[in-house]
PDB file of C-alpha atoms in Angstrom:
ATOM      1  CA  MET A   1      44.562  97.378 172.737  1.00 44.00           C
ATOM      2  CA  ASP A   2      43.930 100.418 174.717  1.00 48.00           C
ATOM      3  CA  GLY A   3      40.634 103.013 174.023  1.00 54.00           C
ATOM      4  CA  ASN A   4      42.863 105.601 171.818  1.00 55.00           C
ATOM      5  CA  ILE A   5      44.191 102.776 169.400  1.00 52.00           C
ATOM      6  CA  ILE A   6      40.612 101.255 168.549  1.00 55.00           C
ATOM      7  CA  ILE A   7      39.596 104.683 167.585  1.00 57.00           C
ATOM      8  CA  ILE A   8      42.365 105.735 165.853  1.00 52.00           C
ATOM      9  CA  SER A   9      42.310 102.019 163.659  1.00 51.00           C
ATOM     10  CA  LEU A  10      38.529 103.173 162.999  1.00 55.00           C
ATOM     11  CA  ILE A  11      39.068 105.745 161.938  1.00 56.00           C
ATOM     12  CA  ALA A  12      42.028 104.694 159.546  1.00 52.00           C
ATOM     13  CA  VAL A  13      39.777 102.156 157.983  1.00 52.00           C
ATOM     14  CA  PHE A  14      37.278 104.877 157.075  1.00 55.00           C
ATOM     15  CA  CYS A  15      40.438 107.053 155.622  1.00 52.00           C
ATOM     16  CA  GLY A  16      41.236 103.661 153.886  1.00 48.00           C
ATOM     17  CA  ILE A  17      38.060 102.878 152.338  1.00 49.00           C
ATOM     18  CA  PHE A  18      37.793 106.438 151.292  1.00 49.00           C
ATOM     19  CA  ALA A  19      41.672 106.624 149.327  1.00 48.00           C
ATOM     20  CA  GLY A  20      41.008 102.998 148.584  1.00 46.00           C
ATOM     21  CA  MET A  21      37.074 104.444 146.610  1.00 46.00           C
ATOM     22  CA  LEU A  22      39.657 107.230 144.876  1.00 44.00           C
ATOM     23  CA  GLY A  23      42.459 104.801 143.483  1.00 46.00           C
ATOM     24  CA  SER A  24      44.517 104.223 145.692  1.00 50.00           C
ATOM     25  CA  PRO A  25      43.383 100.168 146.767  1.00 50.00           C
ATOM     26  CA  GLY A  26      46.992  99.520 148.937  1.00 51.00           C
ATOM     27  CA  PHE A  27      46.396 102.200 151.845  1.00 53.00           C
ATOM     28  CA  THR A  28      42.954 100.314 152.132  1.00 51.00           C
ATOM     29  CA  LEU A  29      44.256  97.179 153.208  1.00 59.00           C
ATOM     30  CA  ILE A  30      48.232  98.502 155.247  1.00 64.00           C
ATOM     31  CA  VAL A  31      47.056 101.036 157.271  1.00 63.00           C
ATOM     32  CA  PRO A  32      43.911  99.635 159.117  1.00 63.00           C
ATOM     33  CA  LEU A  33      45.777  96.252 159.359  1.00 67.00           C
ATOM     34  CA  LEU A  34      49.067  97.476 160.472  1.00 68.00           C
ATOM     35  CA  MET A  35      46.828  99.567 163.285  1.00 66.00           C
ATOM     36  CA  ILE A  36      44.241  97.244 164.060  1.00 64.00           C
ATOM     37  CA  THR A  37      46.921  94.450 164.697  1.00 68.00           C
ATOM     38  CA  GLY A  38      48.592  96.237 167.026  1.00 69.00           C
ATOM     39  CA  VAL A  39      52.013  96.113 165.074  1.00 66.00           C
ATOM     40  CA  CYS A  40      52.081 100.167 164.843  1.00 66.00           C
ATOM     41  CA  PRO A  41      49.542 101.430 166.691  1.00 64.00           C
ATOM     42  CA  ASN A  42      51.328 105.381 165.829  1.00 68.00           C
ATOM     43  CA  PHE A  43      49.060 106.783 162.127  1.00 64.00           C
ATOM     44  CA  SER A  44      51.872 108.735 161.344  1.00 66.00           C
ATOM     45  CA  VAL A  45      54.041 105.433 161.362  1.00 69.00           C
ATOM     46  CA  ALA A  46      51.962 103.483 159.852  1.00 68.00           C
ATOM     47  CA  LEU A  47      51.841 106.067 157.141  1.00 67.00           C
ATOM     48  CA  GLY A  48      55.333 105.712 156.352  1.00 68.00           C
ATOM     49  CA  ILE A  49      55.534 102.265 156.354  1.00 65.00           C
ATOM     50  CA  PHE A  50      52.708 101.971 153.963  1.00 66.00           C
ATOM     51  CA  PHE A  51      54.915 105.030 151.618  1.00 66.00           C
ATOM     52  CA  ILE A  52      58.068 102.684 152.166  1.00 62.00           C
ATOM     53  CA  GLY A  53      56.763  99.249 151.305  1.00 59.00           C
ATOM     54  CA  VAL A  54      54.162  99.905 148.537  1.00 60.00           C
ATOM     55  CA  ILE A  55      54.407 103.381 146.854  1.00 63.00           C
ATOM     56  CA  LEU A  56      58.153 104.297 146.824  1.00 62.00           C
ATOM     57  CA  PRO A  57      58.433 100.252 144.782  1.00 61.00           C
ATOM     58  CA  ASP A  58      55.638 101.842 142.561  1.00 63.00           C
ATOM     59  CA  LEU A  59      56.846 104.808 141.705  1.00 63.00           C
ATOM     60  CA  VAL A  60      60.648 103.517 141.089  1.00 65.00           C
ATOM     61  CA  ASN A  61      58.655 100.995 138.846  1.00 63.00           C
ATOM     62  CA  ALA A  62      56.893 103.806 137.081  1.00 64.00           C
ATOM     63  CA  ILE A  63      60.237 105.852 136.868  1.00 65.00           C
ATOM     64  CA  ARG A  64      61.490 103.848 134.799  1.00 66.00           C
ATOM     65  CA  TYR A  65      58.769 102.722 132.393  1.00 66.00           C
ATOM     66  CA  PHE A  66      59.127 106.572 132.070  1.00 64.00           C
ATOM     67  CA  PHE A  67      62.076 106.213 130.755  1.00 66.00           C
ATOM     68  CA  GLU A  68      62.194 102.422 129.267  1.00 66.00           C
ATOM     69  CA  ASN A  69      58.804 103.730 127.388  1.00 62.00           C
ATOM     70  CA  ARG A  70      57.138 100.650 127.966  1.00 58.00           C
ATOM     71  CA  LYS A  71      53.399  99.647 128.275  1.00 54.00           C
ATOM     72  CA  ILE A  72      53.628  96.543 130.093  1.00 53.00           C
ATOM     73  CA  ILE A  73      54.070  96.387 133.561  1.00 54.00           C
ATOM     74  CA  ASP A  74      57.278  93.661 134.979  1.00 60.00           C
ATOM     75  CA  ILE A  75      55.260  91.788 137.579  1.00 61.00           C
ATOM     76  CA  LYS A  76      59.168  90.499 138.523  1.00 64.00           C
ATOM     77  CA  LEU A  77      60.450  94.134 139.261  1.00 64.00           C
ATOM     78  CA  THR A  78      57.357  95.445 141.001  1.00 62.00           C
ATOM     79  CA  ILE A  79      58.078  92.022 143.398  1.00 64.00           C
ATOM     80  CA  ILE A  80      61.368  92.222 143.812  1.00 67.00           C
ATOM     81  CA  PHE A  81      60.946  96.275 145.435  1.00 64.00           C
ATOM     82  CA  THR A  82      58.140  95.426 147.148  1.00 63.00           C
ATOM     83  CA  LEU A  83      60.128  92.735 149.126  1.00 66.00           C
ATOM     84  CA  ILE A  84      63.565  94.911 149.201  1.00 68.00           C
ATOM     85  CA  PHE A  85      61.694  97.875 150.613  1.00 64.00           C
ATOM     86  CA  ALA A  86      59.607  95.635 152.819  1.00 64.00           C
ATOM     87  CA  VAL A  87      61.753  94.043 154.374  1.00 67.00           C
ATOM     88  CA  PHE A  88      63.929  97.210 154.644  1.00 65.00           C
ATOM     89  CA  SER A  89      61.668  99.513 156.519  1.00 63.00           C
ATOM     90  CA  SER A  90      60.309  96.663 158.910  1.00 63.00           C
ATOM     91  CA  THR A  91      63.746  96.090 160.419  1.00 65.00           C
ATOM     92  CA  SER A  92      64.578  99.855 160.263  1.00 63.00           C
ATOM     93  CA  LEU A  93      61.328 100.494 162.282  1.00 61.00           C
ATOM     94  CA  TYR A  94      62.838  97.903 164.338  1.00 63.00           C
ATOM     95  CA  TYR A  95      65.489  99.169 165.129  1.00 62.00           C
ATOM     96  CA  SER A  96      64.694 102.648 165.501  1.00 61.00           C
ATOM     97  CA  LYS A  97      61.942 100.975 168.296  1.00 64.00           C
ATOM     98  CA  TYR A  98      59.033 102.043 167.074  1.00 63.00           C
ATOM     99  CA  ILE A  99      58.172  98.327 166.489  1.00 64.00           C
ATOM    100  CA  SER A 100      58.913  96.834 169.944  1.00 68.00           C
ATOM    101  CA  ASP A 101      59.595  92.862 169.183  1.00 73.00           C
ATOM    102  CA  LYS A 102      60.471  90.514 165.822  1.00 73.00           C
ATOM    103  CA  LYS A 103      57.587  88.933 166.226  1.00 77.00           C
ATOM    104  CA  LYS A 104      55.744  92.468 164.995  1.00 74.00           C
ATOM    105  CA  MET A 105      58.390  93.121 162.671  1.00 70.00           C
ATOM    106  CA  TYR A 106      57.768  90.399 160.624  1.00 74.00           C
ATOM    107  CA  ILE A 107      54.469  91.008 160.555  1.00 74.00           C
ATOM    108  CA  ALA A 108      54.431  94.453 159.413  1.00 70.00           C
ATOM    109  CA  ALA A 109      56.771  92.590 156.230  1.00 70.00           C
ATOM    110  CA  PHE A 110      54.231  90.234 155.852  1.00 71.00           C
ATOM    111  CA  ILE A 111      51.274  93.050 155.519  1.00 69.00           C
ATOM    112  CA  GLN A 112      53.527  95.369 153.235  1.00 65.00           C
ATOM    113  CA  ILE A 113      54.623  92.119 150.700  1.00 67.00           C
ATOM    114  CA  PHE A 114      50.870  91.193 150.472  1.00 67.00           C
ATOM    115  CA  SER A 115      49.754  94.892 149.876  1.00 63.00           C
ATOM    116  CA  GLY A 116      52.512  95.480 147.725  1.00 61.00           C
ATOM    117  CA  LEU A 117      50.891  92.873 145.433  1.00 64.00           C
ATOM    118  CA  TRP A 118      47.529  93.202 145.538  1.00 62.00           C
ATOM    119  CA  TYR A 119      48.037  96.715 144.737  1.00 59.00           C
ATOM    120  CA  PHE A 120      49.749  95.855 141.727  1.00 60.00           C
ATOM    121  CA  LEU A 121      47.440  93.395 140.693  1.00 61.00           C
ATOM    122  CA  TYR A 122      44.562  95.326 141.272  1.00 57.00           C
ATOM    123  CA  ALA A 123      46.360  98.026 139.559  1.00 54.00           C
ATOM    124  CA  ARG A 124      47.071  95.688 136.908  1.00 54.00           C
ATOM    125  CA  ASN A 125      43.952  94.488 136.249  1.00 53.00           C
ATOM    126  CA  LEU A 126      42.461  98.613 135.844  1.00 44.00           C
TER     127      LEU A 126
END
């Protein structure tokens, strides 16, 4: 990694810690991991991965609960949406050349899945 990526990664870590203190723990994990590992050195693309892989499944789930008026969080639906969006966003980034090889694509998908599940389990315990 060159100096710029390290500086941007450190900024992402501090932004992630700040966002985590404000109640968004998924951001604390995924953006710094994507950038420090070199999977996705571009901060805006890392934020896009975070949004597609973590926030969007939660948003879809929240909309479903709003219409069904349910109070219990359905872990199966969250896992399914997290997996679908993680795979979709990682493969689309790979084919759009933001991620240079398949190994990095798999790492990005794993980080998204892990942080999405971690975010869900954290939110469930609140």
